[in-house]
Coordinates of C-alpha atoms in Angstrom, one line a residue:
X1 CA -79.8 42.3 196.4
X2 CA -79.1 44.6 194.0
X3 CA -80.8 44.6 190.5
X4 CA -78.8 42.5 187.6
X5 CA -76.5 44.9 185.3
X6 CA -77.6 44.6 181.1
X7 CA -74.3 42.6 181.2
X8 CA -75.1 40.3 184.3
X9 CA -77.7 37.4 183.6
X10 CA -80.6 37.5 186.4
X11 CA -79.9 35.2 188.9
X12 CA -81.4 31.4 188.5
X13 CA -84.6 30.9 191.1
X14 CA -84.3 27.8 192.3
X15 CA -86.6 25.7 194.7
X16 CA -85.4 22.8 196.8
X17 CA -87.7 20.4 196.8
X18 CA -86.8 17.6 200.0
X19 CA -85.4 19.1 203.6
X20 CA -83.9 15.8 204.4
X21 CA -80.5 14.7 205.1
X22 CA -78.3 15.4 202.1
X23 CA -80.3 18.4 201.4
X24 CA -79.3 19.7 205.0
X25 CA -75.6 19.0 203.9
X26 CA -74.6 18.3 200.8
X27 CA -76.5 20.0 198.6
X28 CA -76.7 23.3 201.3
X29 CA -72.1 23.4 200.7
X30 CA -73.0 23.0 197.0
X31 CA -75.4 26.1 196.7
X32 CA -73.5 28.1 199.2
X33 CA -71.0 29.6 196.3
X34 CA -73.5 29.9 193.9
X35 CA -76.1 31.8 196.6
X36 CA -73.4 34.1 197.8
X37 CA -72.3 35.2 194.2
X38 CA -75.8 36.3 193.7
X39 CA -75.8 33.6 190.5
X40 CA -78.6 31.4 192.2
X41 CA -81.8 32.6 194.6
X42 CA -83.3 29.9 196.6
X43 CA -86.9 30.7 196.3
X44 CA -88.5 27.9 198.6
X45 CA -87.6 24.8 200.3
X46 CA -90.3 22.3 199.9
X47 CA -90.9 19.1 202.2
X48 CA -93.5 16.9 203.3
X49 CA -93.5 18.2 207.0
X50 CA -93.6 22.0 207.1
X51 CA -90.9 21.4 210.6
X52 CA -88.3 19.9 208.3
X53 CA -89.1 22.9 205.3
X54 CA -88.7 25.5 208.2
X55 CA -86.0 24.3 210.2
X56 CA -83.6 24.3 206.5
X57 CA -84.8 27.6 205.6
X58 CA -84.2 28.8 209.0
X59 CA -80.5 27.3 208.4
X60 CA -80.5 29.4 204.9
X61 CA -81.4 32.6 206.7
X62 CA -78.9 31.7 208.6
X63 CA -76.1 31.7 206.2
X64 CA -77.3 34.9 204.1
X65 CA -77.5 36.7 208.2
X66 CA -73.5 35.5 208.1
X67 CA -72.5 36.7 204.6
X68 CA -73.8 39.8 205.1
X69 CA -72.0 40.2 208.3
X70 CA -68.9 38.9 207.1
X71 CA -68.9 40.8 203.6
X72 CA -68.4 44.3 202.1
X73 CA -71.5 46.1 201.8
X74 CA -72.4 45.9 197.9
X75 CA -71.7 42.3 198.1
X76 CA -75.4 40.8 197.2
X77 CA -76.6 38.9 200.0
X78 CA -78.6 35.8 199.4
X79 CA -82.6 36.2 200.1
X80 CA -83.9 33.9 202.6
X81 CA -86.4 30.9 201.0
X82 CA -90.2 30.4 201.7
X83 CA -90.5 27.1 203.9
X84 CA -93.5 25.6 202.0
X85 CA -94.9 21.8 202.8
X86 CA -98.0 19.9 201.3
X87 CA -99.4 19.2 198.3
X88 CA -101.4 22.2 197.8
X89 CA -98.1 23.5 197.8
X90 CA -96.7 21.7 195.5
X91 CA -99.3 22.5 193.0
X92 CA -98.7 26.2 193.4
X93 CA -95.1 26.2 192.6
X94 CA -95.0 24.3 189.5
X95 CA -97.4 27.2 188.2
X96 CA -94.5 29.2 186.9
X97 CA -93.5 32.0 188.3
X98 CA -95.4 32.0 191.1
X99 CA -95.8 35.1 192.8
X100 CA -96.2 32.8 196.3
X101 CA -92.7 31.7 196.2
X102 CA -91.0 34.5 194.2
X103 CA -91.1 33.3 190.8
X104 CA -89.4 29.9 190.2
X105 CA -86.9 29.1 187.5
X106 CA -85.7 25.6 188.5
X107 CA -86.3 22.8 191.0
X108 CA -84.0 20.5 192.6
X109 CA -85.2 17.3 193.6
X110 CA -83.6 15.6 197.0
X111 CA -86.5 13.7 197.8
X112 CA -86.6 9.6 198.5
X113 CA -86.1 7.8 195.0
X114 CA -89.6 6.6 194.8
X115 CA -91.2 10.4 194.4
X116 CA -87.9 11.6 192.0
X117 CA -89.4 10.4 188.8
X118 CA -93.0 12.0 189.2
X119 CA -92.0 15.4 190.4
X120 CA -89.0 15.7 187.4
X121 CA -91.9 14.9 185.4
X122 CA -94.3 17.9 186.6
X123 CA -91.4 19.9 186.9
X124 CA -90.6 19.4 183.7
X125 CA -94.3 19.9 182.1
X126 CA -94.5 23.1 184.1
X127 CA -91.2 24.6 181.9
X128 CA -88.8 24.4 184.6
X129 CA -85.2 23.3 184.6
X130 CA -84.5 20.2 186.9
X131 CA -81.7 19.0 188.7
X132 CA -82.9 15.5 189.9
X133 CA -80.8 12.9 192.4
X134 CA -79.9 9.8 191.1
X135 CA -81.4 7.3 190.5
X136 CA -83.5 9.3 188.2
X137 CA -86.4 7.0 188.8
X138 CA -87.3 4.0 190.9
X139 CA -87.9 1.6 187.2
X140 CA -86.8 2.1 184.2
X141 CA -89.8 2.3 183.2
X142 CA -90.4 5.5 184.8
X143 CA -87.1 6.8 183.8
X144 CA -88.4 6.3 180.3
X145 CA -91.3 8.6 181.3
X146 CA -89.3 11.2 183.1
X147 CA -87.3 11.4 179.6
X148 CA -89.9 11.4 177.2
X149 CA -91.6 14.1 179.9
X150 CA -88.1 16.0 179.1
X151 CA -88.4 15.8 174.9
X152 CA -91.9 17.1 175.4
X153 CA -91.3 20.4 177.2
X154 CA -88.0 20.7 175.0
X155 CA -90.8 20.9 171.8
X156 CA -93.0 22.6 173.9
X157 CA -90.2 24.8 174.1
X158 CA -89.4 25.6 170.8
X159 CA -92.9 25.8 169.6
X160 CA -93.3 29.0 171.8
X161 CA -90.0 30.3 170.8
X162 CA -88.0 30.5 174.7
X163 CA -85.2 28.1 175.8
X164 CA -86.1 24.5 176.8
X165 CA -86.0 23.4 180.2
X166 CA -82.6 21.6 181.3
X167 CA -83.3 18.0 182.8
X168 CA -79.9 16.9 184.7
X169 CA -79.4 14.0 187.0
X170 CA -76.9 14.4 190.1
X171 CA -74.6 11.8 189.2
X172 CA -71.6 13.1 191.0
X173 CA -69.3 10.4 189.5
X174 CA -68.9 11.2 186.1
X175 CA -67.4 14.7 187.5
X176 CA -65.8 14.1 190.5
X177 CA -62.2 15.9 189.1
X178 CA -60.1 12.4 189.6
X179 CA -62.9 10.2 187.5
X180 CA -62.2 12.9 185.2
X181 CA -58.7 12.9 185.5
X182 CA -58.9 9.1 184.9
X183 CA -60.8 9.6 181.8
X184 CA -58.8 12.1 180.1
X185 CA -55.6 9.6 180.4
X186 CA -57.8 6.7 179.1
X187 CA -59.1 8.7 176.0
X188 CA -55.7 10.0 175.1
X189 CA -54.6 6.6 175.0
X190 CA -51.9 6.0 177.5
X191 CA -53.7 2.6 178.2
X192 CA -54.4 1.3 174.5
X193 CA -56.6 -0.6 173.6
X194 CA -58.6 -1.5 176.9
X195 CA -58.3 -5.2 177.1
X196 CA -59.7 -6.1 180.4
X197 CA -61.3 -4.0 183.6
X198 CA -61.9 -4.3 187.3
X199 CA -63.6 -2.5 189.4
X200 CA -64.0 -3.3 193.4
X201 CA -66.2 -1.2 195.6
X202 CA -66.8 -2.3 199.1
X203 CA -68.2 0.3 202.2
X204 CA -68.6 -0.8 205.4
X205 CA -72.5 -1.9 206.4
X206 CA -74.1 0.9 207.7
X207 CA -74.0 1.5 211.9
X208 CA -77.2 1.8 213.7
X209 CA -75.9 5.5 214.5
X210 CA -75.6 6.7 211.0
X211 CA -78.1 9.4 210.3
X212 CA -79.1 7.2 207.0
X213 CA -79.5 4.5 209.2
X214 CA -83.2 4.8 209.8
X215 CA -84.4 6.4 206.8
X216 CA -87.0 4.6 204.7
X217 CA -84.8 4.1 201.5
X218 CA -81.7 2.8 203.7
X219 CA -83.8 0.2 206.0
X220 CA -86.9 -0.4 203.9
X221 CA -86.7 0.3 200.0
X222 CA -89.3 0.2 198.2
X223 CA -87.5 0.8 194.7
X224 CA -86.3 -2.4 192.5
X225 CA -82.5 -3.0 193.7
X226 CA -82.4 -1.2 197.1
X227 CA -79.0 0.1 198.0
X228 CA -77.5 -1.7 194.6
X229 CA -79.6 1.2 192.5
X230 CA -79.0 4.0 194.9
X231 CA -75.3 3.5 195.2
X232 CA -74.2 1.0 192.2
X233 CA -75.3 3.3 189.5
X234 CA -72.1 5.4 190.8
X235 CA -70.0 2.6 190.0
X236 CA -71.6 2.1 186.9
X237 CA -71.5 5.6 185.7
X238 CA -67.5 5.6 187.2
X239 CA -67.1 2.7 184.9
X240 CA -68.9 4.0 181.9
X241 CA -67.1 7.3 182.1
X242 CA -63.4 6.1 182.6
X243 CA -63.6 3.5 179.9
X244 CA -65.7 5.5 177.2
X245 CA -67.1 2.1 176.6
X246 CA -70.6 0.9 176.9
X247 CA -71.5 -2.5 178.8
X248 CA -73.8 -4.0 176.4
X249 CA -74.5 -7.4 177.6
X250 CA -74.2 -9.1 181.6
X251 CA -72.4 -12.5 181.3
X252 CA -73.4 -13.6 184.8
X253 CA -74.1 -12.1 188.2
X254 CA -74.9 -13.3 192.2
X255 CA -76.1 -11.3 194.7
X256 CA -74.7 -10.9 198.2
X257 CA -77.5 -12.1 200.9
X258 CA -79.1 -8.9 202.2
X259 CA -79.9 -8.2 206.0
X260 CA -77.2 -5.6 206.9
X261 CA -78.7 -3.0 204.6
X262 CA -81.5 -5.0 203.0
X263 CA -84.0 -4.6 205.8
X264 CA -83.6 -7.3 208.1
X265 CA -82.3 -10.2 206.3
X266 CA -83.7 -12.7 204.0
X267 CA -82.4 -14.3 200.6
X268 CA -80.8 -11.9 197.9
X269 CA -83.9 -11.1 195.8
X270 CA -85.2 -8.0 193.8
X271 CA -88.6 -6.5 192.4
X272 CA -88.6 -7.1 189.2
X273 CA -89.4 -4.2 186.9
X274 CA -92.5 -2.7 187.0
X275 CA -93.4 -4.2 190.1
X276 CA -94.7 -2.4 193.4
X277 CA -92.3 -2.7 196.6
X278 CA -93.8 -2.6 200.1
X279 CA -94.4 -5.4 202.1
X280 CA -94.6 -8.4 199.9
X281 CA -91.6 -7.5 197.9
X282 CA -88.4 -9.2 198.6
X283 CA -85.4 -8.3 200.7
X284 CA -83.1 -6.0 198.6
X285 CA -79.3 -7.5 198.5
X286 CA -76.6 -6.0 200.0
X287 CA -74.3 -6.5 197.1
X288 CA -73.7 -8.3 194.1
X289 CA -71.0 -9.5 191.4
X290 CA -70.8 -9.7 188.0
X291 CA -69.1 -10.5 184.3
X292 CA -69.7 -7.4 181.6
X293 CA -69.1 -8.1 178.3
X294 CA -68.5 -4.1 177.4
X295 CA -68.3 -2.2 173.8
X296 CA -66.6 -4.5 171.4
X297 CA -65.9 -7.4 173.1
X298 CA -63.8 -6.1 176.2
X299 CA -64.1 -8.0 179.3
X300 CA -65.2 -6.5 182.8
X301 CA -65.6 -7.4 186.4
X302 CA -67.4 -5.7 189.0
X303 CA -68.0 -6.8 192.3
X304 CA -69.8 -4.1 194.8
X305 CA -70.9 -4.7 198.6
X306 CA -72.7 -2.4 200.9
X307 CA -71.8 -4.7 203.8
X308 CA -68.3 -4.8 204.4
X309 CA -66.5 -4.2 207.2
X310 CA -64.0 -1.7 205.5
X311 CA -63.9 0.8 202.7
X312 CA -62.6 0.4 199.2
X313 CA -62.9 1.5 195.9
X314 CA -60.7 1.0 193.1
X315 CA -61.1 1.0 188.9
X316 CA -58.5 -0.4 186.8
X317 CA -58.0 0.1 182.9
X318 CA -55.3 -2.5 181.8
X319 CA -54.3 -2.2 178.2
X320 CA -52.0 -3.5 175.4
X321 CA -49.6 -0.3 176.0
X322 CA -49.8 0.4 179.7
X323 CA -52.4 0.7 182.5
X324 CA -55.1 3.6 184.1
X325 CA -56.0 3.4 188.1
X326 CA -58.0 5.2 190.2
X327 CA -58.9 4.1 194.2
X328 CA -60.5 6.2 196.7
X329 CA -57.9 7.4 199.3
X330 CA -56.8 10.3 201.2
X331 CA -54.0 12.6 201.8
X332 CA -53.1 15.0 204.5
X333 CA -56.6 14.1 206.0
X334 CA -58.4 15.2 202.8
X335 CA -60.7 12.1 201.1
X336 CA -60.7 11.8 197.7
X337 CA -59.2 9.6 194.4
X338 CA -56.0 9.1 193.8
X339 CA -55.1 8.3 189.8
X340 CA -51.9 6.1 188.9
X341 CA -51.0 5.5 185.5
X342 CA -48.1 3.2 184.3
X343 CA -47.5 3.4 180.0
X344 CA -45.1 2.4 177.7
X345 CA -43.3 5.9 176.6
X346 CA -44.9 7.8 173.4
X347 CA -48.0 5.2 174.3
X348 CA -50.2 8.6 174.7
X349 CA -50.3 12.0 176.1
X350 CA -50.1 12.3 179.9
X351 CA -50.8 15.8 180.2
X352 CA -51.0 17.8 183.2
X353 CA -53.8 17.3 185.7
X354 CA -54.0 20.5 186.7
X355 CA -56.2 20.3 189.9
X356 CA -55.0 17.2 192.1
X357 CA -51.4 17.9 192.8
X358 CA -49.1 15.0 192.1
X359 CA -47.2 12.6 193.9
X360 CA -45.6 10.9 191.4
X361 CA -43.2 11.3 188.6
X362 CA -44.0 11.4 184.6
X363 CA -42.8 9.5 182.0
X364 CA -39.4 8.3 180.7
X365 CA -37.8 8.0 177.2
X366 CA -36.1 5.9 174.7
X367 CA -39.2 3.3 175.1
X368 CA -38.9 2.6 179.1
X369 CA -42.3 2.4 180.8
X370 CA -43.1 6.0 182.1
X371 CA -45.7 6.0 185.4
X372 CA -47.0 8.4 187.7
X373 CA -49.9 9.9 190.3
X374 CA -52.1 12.9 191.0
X375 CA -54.3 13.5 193.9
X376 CA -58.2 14.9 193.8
X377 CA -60.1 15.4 196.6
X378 CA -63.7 14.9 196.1
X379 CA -65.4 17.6 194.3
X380 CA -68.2 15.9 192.3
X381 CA -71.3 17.5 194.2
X382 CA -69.7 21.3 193.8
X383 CA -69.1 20.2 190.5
X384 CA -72.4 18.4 189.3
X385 CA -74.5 21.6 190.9
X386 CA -72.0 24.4 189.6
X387 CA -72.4 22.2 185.8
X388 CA -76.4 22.8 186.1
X389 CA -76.5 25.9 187.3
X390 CA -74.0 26.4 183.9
X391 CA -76.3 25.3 182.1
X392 CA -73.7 22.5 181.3
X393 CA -75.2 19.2 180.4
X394 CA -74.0 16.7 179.0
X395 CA -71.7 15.0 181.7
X396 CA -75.3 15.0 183.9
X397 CA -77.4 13.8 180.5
X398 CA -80.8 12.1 181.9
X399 CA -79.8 9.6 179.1
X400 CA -76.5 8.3 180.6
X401 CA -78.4 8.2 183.7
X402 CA -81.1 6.2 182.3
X403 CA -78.4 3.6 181.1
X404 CA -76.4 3.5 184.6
X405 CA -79.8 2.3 185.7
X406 CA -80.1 -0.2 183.0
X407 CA -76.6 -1.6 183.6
X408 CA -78.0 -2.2 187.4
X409 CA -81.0 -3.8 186.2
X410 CA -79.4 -6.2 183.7
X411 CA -76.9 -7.4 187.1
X412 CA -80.2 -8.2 188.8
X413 CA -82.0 -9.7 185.8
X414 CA -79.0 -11.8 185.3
X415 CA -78.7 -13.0 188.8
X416 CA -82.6 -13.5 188.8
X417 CA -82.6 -16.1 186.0
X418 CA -78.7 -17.6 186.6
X419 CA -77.8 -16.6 182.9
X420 CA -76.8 -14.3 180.7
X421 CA -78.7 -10.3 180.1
X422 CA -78.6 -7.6 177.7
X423 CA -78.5 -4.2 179.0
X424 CA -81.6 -2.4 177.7
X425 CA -81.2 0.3 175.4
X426 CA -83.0 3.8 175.3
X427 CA -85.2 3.9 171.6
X428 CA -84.9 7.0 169.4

């Protein structure tokens, strides 16, 4: 590749850390843009088993032998990553700049949940930027480790005079374009004053065939809350996001019996924090559903299942001056959201979408109801990975993660004790 111009920041050196499913997929279509425009190198690929770390970075060389092939000649063609594996290895990569794997800039973590929060935290101490799947830790307790781990490299940072390090969670939600969408039409007030929200999110349990199927964190978690804490802290975010509103307190919850996706049945119980899975620990649950009380009094529902026969998701905003949807859907075979508004006219600014392509028609005048919808496909991992790599925070704050998390926790907690929880709140 040629050598950056004075006017063409050097590309960011990134290391994947995990070789596992998503990394194989989702997160290979997510770099792919960013690897071919010369904006990202992939340094290494790092995973337990040195088959798994060669076998992706064979798939990588595979991808820059194809660009080249299918691309002019001074387009840059993406290096091909060191397949590194072991904890010796490990060790040598978060010594920055390593001359073993190229120099390293950046990590991205795609590794089971229980290993995210300790390697964002070396990651971190070593100076380098992280981009970390969600959940960003197994507890909150470690969360608040892998943040405070984050505040001390920022000082670290500015006591030596260079940029900080740039911790993001992968929390695809709060930028998949339709969530977005959503947002923008709740903030510009086309719902009022929120005074009640639903949201309903069911997927089908997970066939025996599914890739995911036998992977530890699907069949056997060992992090509190199981599938609720991989997957409901999208719902949360989702929630969080759309509304601008903070849940602050759980009025009640009950947890769906697990067995489909718990592990192999058993009541609906949880880990409580700080408490070691494994064996002993009880049966994750499948689902649960709950009462928020959010920001200033507004009621909220959520009900989630990871057991379902079918596949649902849908977020409503109802207010005093009209209404805010957004479901999961498809159109001409493409998945994504679709976002349906309905709003007394003048109530607030519609706007333009500018991405989905609509499907619906805009509001009247002389104080008729106005209503329409726009179509997104999905888009949030391109989005969350092109943010980072940006250097574009604040929708993928480890904070906001950190509550999502919370939000989960208080659901559990609540259905624990058959009462009432306040979410947690981060100090400082």
């Amino acid at each position: 590749m040629p050598p950056s111009s004075p006017s063409t920041p050097p590309p960011l050196r990134v290391a994947l850390l995990g070789a596992g499913i998503f990394a194989r997929t989702a997160h290979r279509a997510a770099l792919a843009p960013h690897l071919a425009s010369g904006g990202v190198t992939l340094t290494a690929i790092w995973s337990r088993t040195s088959a798994a770390a060669r076998a992706l970075a064979a798939a990588y060389a595979e991808d820059a032998a194809t660009h080249a092939a299918t691309h002019a000649a001074d387009s840059p063609t993406p290096p091909s990553p060191v397949a590194i594996s072991g904890d010796d290895a490990l060790d040598e990569l978060f010594r920055t700049g390593s001359a073993a794997v190229g120099g390293t800039d950046a990590v991205i973590l795609a590794v089971p949940i229980p290993a995210l929060a300790g390697l964002a935290t070396r990651a971190l101490a070593a100076g380098l930027h992280v981009l970390s799947e969600k959940p960003l830790a197994h507890t909150l307790d470690a969360g608040r480790e892998v943040l405070a781990a984050a505040a001390a490299a920022t000082t670290a940072a500015a006591s030596g005079g260079h940029p900080p390090p740039l911790y993001a969670v992968a929390e695809n939600f709060r930028v998949e374009p339709g969530l977005c969408r959503a947002a923008m039409l709740v903030a510009a007030g086309v719902t009022g004053p929120p005074v009640a929200v639903t949201l309903t999110g069911h997927a089908p349990a997970m066939a025996p065939s599914s890739p995911y199927a036998a992977t530890t964190w699907r069949a056997r978690p060992t992090h509190r809350g199981g599938v609720l804490a991989d997957g409901g802290v999208h719902s949360v975010a989702a929630l969080r996001s759309v509304t601008g509103m903070e849940v602050t307190r759980v009025v009640g919850a009950v947890l769906s019996p697990a067995g489909a996706v718990g592990g192999g049945g058993g009541a609906g119980g949880v880990a409580r924090e700080g408490e070691e899975g494994g064996a002993t620990a009880p049966v994750a649950p499948d689902g649960v559903a709950a009462a928020l009380v959010l920001a200033g009094g507004t009621p909220a529902s959520l009900s989630l299942s990871f057991a379902g026969g079918t596949r649902s998701w849908r977020l409503r905003v109802a207010g005093r001056d009209g209404a805010v949807e957004v479901s999961r859907g498809d159109r001409d075979g493409a998945g994504g959201y679709w976002v349906r508004w309905e709003t007394i006219a003048g109530a607030g600014d519609v706007g333009g979408g500018g991405g989905g392509g609509g499907g619906g028609g805009g509001g009247g005048g002389g104080g008729e109801r106005g209503c329409g919808e726009e179509f997104y496909p999905f888009g949030g991992v391109d989005a969350e990975v092109a943010a980072w790599v940006a250097a574009l925070p604040p929708p993928l704050a480890g904070a906001a993660a950190w509550t999502d998390l919370a939000v989960v926790d208080a659901m559990l907690l609540a259905a624990e004790s058959g009462g009432g929880c306040h979410v947690q709140r981060l100090k400082g």
